[in-house]
mmCIF file of C-alpha atoms in Angstrom:
data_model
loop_
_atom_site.group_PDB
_atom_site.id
_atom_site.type_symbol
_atom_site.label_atom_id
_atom_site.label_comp_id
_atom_site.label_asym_id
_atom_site.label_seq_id
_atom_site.Cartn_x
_atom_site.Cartn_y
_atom_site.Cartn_z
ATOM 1 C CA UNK R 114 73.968 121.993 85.701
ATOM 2 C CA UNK R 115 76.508 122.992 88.408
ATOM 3 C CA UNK R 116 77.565 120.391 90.995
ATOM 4 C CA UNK R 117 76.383 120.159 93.904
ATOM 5 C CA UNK R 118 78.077 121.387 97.007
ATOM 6 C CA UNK R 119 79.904 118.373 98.587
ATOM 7 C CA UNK R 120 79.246 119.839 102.113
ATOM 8 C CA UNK R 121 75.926 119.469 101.430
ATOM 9 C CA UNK R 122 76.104 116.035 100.387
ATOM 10 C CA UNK R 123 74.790 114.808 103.794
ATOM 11 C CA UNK R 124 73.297 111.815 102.000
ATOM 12 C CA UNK R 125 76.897 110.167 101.894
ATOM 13 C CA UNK R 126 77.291 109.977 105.523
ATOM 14 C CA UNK R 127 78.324 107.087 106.808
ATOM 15 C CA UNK R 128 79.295 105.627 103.074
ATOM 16 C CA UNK R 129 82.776 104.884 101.535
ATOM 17 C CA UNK R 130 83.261 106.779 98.466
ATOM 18 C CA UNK R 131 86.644 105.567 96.377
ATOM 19 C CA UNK R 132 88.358 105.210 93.034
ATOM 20 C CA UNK R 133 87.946 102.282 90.587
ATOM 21 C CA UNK R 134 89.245 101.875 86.940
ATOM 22 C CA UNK R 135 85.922 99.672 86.351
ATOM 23 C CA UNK R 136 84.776 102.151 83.837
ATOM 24 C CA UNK R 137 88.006 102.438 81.694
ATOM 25 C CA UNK R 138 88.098 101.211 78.478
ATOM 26 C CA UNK R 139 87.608 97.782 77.215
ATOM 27 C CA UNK R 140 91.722 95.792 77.416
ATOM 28 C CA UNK R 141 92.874 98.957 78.017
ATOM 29 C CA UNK R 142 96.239 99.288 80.120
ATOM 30 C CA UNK R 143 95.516 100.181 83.778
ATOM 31 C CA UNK R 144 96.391 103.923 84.316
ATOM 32 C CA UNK R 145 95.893 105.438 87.646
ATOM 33 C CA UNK R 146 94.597 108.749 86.132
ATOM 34 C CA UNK R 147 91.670 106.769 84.680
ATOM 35 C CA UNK R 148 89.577 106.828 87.411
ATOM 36 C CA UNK R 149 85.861 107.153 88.200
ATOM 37 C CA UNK R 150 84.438 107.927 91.676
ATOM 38 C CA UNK R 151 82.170 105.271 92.836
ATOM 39 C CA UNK R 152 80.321 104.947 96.706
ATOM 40 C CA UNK R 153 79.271 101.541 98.818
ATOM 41 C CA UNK R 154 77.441 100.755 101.765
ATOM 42 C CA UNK R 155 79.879 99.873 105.156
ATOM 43 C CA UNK R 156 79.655 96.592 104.278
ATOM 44 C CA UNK R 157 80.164 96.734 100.457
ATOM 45 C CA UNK R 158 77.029 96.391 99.277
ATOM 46 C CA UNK R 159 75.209 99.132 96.555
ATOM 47 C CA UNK R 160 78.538 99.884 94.783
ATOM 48 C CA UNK R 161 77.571 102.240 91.885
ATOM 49 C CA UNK R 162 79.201 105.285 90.685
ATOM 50 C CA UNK R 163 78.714 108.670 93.291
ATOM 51 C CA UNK R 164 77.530 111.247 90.340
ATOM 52 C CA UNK R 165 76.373 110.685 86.533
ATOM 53 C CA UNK R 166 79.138 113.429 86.255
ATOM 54 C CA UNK R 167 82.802 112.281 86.502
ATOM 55 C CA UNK R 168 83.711 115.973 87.442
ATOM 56 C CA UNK R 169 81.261 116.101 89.970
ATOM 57 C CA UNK R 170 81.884 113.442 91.560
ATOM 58 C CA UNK R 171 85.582 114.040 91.600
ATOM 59 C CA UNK R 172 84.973 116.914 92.971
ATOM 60 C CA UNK R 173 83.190 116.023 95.697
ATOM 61 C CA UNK R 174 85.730 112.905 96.507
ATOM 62 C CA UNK R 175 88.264 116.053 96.796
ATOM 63 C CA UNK R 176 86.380 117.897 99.393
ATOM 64 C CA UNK R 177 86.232 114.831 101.578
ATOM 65 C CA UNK R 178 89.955 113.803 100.893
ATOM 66 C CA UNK R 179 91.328 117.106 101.705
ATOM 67 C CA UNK R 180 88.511 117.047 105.135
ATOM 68 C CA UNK R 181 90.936 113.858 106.580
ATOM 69 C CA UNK R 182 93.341 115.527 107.501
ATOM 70 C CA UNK R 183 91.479 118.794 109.156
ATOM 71 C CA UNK R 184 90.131 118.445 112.757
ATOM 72 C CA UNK R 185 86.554 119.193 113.377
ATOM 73 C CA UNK R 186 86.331 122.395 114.425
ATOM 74 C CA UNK R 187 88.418 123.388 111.476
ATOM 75 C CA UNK R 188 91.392 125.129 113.373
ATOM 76 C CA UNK R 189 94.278 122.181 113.144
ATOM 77 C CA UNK R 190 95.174 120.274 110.651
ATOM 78 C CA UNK R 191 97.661 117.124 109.678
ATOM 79 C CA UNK R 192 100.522 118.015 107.609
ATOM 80 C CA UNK R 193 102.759 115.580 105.659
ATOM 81 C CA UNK R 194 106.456 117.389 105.820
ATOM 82 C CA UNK R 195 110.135 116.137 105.355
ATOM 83 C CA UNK R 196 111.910 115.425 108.401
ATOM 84 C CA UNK R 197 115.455 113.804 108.220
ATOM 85 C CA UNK R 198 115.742 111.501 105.591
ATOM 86 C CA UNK R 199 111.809 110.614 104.923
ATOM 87 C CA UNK R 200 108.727 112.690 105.596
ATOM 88 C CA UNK R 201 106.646 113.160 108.640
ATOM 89 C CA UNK R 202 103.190 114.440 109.770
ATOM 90 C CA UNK R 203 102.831 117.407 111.939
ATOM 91 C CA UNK R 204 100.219 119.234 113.625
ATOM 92 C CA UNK R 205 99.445 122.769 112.839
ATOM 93 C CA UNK R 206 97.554 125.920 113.286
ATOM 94 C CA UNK R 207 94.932 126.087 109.996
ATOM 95 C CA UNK R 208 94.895 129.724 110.759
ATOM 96 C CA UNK R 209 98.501 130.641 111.327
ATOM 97 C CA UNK R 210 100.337 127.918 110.162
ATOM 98 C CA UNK R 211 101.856 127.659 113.496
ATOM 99 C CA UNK R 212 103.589 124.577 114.482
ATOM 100 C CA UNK R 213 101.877 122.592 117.476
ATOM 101 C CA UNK R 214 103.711 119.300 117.267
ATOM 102 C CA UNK R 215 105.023 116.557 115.150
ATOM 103 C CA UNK R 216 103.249 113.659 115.596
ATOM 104 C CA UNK R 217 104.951 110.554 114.010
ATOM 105 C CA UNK R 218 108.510 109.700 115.670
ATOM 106 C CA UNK R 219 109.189 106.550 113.044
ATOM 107 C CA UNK R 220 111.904 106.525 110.637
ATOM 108 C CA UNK R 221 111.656 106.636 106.676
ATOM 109 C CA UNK R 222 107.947 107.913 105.347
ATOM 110 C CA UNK R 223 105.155 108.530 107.299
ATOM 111 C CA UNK R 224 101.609 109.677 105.405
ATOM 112 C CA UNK R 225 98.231 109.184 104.462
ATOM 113 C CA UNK R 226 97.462 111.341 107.753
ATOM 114 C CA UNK R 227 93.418 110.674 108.752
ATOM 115 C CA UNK R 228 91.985 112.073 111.738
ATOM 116 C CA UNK R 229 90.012 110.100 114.103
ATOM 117 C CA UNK R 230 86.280 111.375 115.089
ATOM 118 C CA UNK R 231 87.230 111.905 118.567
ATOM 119 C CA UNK R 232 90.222 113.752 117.583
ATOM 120 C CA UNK R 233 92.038 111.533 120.042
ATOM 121 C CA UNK R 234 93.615 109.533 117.327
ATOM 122 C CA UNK R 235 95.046 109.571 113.857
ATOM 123 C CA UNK R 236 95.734 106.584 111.358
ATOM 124 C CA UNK R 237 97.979 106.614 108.679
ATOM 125 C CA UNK R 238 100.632 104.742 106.710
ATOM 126 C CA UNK R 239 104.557 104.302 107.596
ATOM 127 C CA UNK R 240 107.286 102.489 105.632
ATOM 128 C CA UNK R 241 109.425 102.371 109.064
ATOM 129 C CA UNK R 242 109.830 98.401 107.561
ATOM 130 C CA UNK R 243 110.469 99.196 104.441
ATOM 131 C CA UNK R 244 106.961 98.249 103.872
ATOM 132 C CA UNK R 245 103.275 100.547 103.866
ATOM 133 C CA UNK R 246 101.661 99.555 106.867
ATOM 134 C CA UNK R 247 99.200 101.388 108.974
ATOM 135 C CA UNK R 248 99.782 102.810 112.134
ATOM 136 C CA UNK R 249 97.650 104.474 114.801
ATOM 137 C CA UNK R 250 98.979 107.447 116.880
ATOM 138 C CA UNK R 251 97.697 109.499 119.921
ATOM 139 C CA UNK R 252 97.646 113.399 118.642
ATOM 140 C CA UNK R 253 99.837 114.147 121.254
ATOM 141 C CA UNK R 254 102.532 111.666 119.280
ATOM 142 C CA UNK R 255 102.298 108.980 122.292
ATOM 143 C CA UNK R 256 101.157 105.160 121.441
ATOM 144 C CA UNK R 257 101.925 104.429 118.718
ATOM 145 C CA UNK R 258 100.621 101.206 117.352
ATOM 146 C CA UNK R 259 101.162 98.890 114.174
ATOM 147 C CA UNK R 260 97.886 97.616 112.629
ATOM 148 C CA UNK R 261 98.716 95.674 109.733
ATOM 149 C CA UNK R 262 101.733 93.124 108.572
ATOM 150 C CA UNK R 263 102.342 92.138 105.488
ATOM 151 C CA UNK R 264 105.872 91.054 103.587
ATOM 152 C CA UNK R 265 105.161 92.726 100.177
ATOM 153 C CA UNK R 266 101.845 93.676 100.148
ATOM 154 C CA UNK R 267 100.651 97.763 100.468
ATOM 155 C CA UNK R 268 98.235 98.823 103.021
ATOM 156 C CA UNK R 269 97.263 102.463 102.229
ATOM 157 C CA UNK R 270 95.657 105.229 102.298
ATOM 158 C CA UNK R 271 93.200 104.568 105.967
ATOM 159 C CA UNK R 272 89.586 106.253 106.826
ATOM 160 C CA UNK R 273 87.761 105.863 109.793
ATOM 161 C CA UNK R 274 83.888 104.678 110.471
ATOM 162 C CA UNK R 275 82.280 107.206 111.855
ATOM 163 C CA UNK R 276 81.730 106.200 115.567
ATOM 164 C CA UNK R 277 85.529 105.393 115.706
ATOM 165 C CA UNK R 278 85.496 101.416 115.625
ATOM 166 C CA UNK R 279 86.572 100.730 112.096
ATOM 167 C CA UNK R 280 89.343 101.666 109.225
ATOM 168 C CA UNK R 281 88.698 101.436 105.896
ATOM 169 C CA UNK R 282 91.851 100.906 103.676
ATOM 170 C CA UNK R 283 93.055 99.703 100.370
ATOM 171 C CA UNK R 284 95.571 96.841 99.675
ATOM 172 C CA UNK R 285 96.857 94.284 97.330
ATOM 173 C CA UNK R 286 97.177 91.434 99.309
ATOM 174 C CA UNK R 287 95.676 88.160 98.406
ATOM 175 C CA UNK R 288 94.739 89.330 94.823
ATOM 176 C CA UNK R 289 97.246 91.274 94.273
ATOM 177 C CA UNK R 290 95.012 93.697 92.936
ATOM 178 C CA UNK R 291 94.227 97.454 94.685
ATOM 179 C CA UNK R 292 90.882 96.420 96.773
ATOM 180 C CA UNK R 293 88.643 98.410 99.313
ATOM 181 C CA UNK R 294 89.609 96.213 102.854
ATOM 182 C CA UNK R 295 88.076 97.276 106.331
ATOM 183 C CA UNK R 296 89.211 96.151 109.824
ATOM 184 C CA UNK R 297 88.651 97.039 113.296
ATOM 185 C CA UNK R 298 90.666 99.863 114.813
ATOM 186 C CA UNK R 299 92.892 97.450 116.534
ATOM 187 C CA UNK R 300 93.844 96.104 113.074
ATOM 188 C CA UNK R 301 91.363 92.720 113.606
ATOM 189 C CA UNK R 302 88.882 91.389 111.256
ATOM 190 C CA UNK R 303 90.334 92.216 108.054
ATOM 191 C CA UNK R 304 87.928 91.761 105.340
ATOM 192 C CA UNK R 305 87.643 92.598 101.460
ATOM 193 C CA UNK R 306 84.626 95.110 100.494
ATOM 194 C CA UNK R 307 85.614 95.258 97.110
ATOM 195 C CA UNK R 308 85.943 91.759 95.840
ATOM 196 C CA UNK R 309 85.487 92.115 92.198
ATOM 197 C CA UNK R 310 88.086 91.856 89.265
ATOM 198 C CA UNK R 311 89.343 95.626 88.965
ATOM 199 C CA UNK R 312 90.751 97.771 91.057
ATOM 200 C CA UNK R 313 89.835 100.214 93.778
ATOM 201 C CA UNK R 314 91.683 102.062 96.046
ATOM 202 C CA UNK R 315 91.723 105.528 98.352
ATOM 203 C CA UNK R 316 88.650 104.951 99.882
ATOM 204 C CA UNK R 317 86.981 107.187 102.141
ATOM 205 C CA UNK R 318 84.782 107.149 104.773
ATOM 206 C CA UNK R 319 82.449 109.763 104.998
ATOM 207 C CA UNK R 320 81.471 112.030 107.943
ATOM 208 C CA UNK R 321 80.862 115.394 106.562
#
């Protein structure tokens, strides 16, 4: 049977879809590629995987990934370009192609662009330290503000809750292993959703 349409999938609202390796095989070597789509609760309860179909439910995890970076109404979007010697995100026309802005001023690589609800905001991940941290940015570029701060560790890849209040990102730190972490959107409150003995990462927060 064909999949079904992932804007239709209005039963995920408000859940955080994401990709584990807990399905690969038995001792085998941990490859990025071998992933499975799985969903959880906000507070990490009722993980399981999001289709019986691995296609389908990569397919729908697609749809939402790509729906980060577009504002609501559809007509801008968040662009991850090169600028100078790393890469930074702009704003532009989804119709056109136009140019509005660019939005990140720091140094070195700025992505992972994810649009706020109230299209006020947008989180996403700099290595202005030589680190990945995540940042938070008014859309008109102003206010910028550092969430995270770590020495080695990788903070990736953010998602907000749907009425604005939390991220949901993945990181290594304390087990060194790629886990789903939430915190509040002024970077307090860090807490592990995953906590299990694989790994998990890109996680998504949906609002379709």
């Amino acid at each position: 049977p064909a999949c079904p349409a992932p804007k239709d999938r209005t039963d995920l609202r408000d859940k955080i879809i994401f990709l584990t390796d807990r399905e690969s095989p038995s001792g085998a070597t941990y490859i990025a590629s071998v992933s499975v789509v799985y969903v959880m609760d906000p507070d990490g309860s009722n993980q399981r995987p999001l289709s019986e179909s691995a296609a389908c439910g990569h397919q729908t995890y697609e749809y939402f990934q790509e729906r980060l970076s577009w504002s609501n109404d559809g007509l801008w979007r968040l662009l991850v370009e090169r600028s100078g010697s790393g890469t930074s995100i702009f704003l532009r026309s989804s119709t056109t192609g136009q140019l509005v802005r660019r939005v990140t001023t720091l140094d070195g690589n700025n992505y992972d662009p994810a649009w706020a609800p109230d299209q006020a905001r947008l989180a996403f991940v700099s290595q202005v330290d030589m680190n990945d941290e995540i940042y938070t940015v008014s859309i008109d570029g102003t206010k910028t503000r550092r969430l995270t701060f770590n020495t080695w560790e990788w903070d990736k890849h953010p998602s907000w809750s749907v009425d604005g209040r939390y991220i949901v990102f993945w990181s290594n730190r304390e087990t060194a292993r790629k886990q789903i972490w939430v915190m509040r959107d002024d970077g307090q409150g860090p807490r592990n959703l995953s906590n299990n003995a694989y790994n998990d990462w890109d996680p998504i927060w949906v609002n379709p």
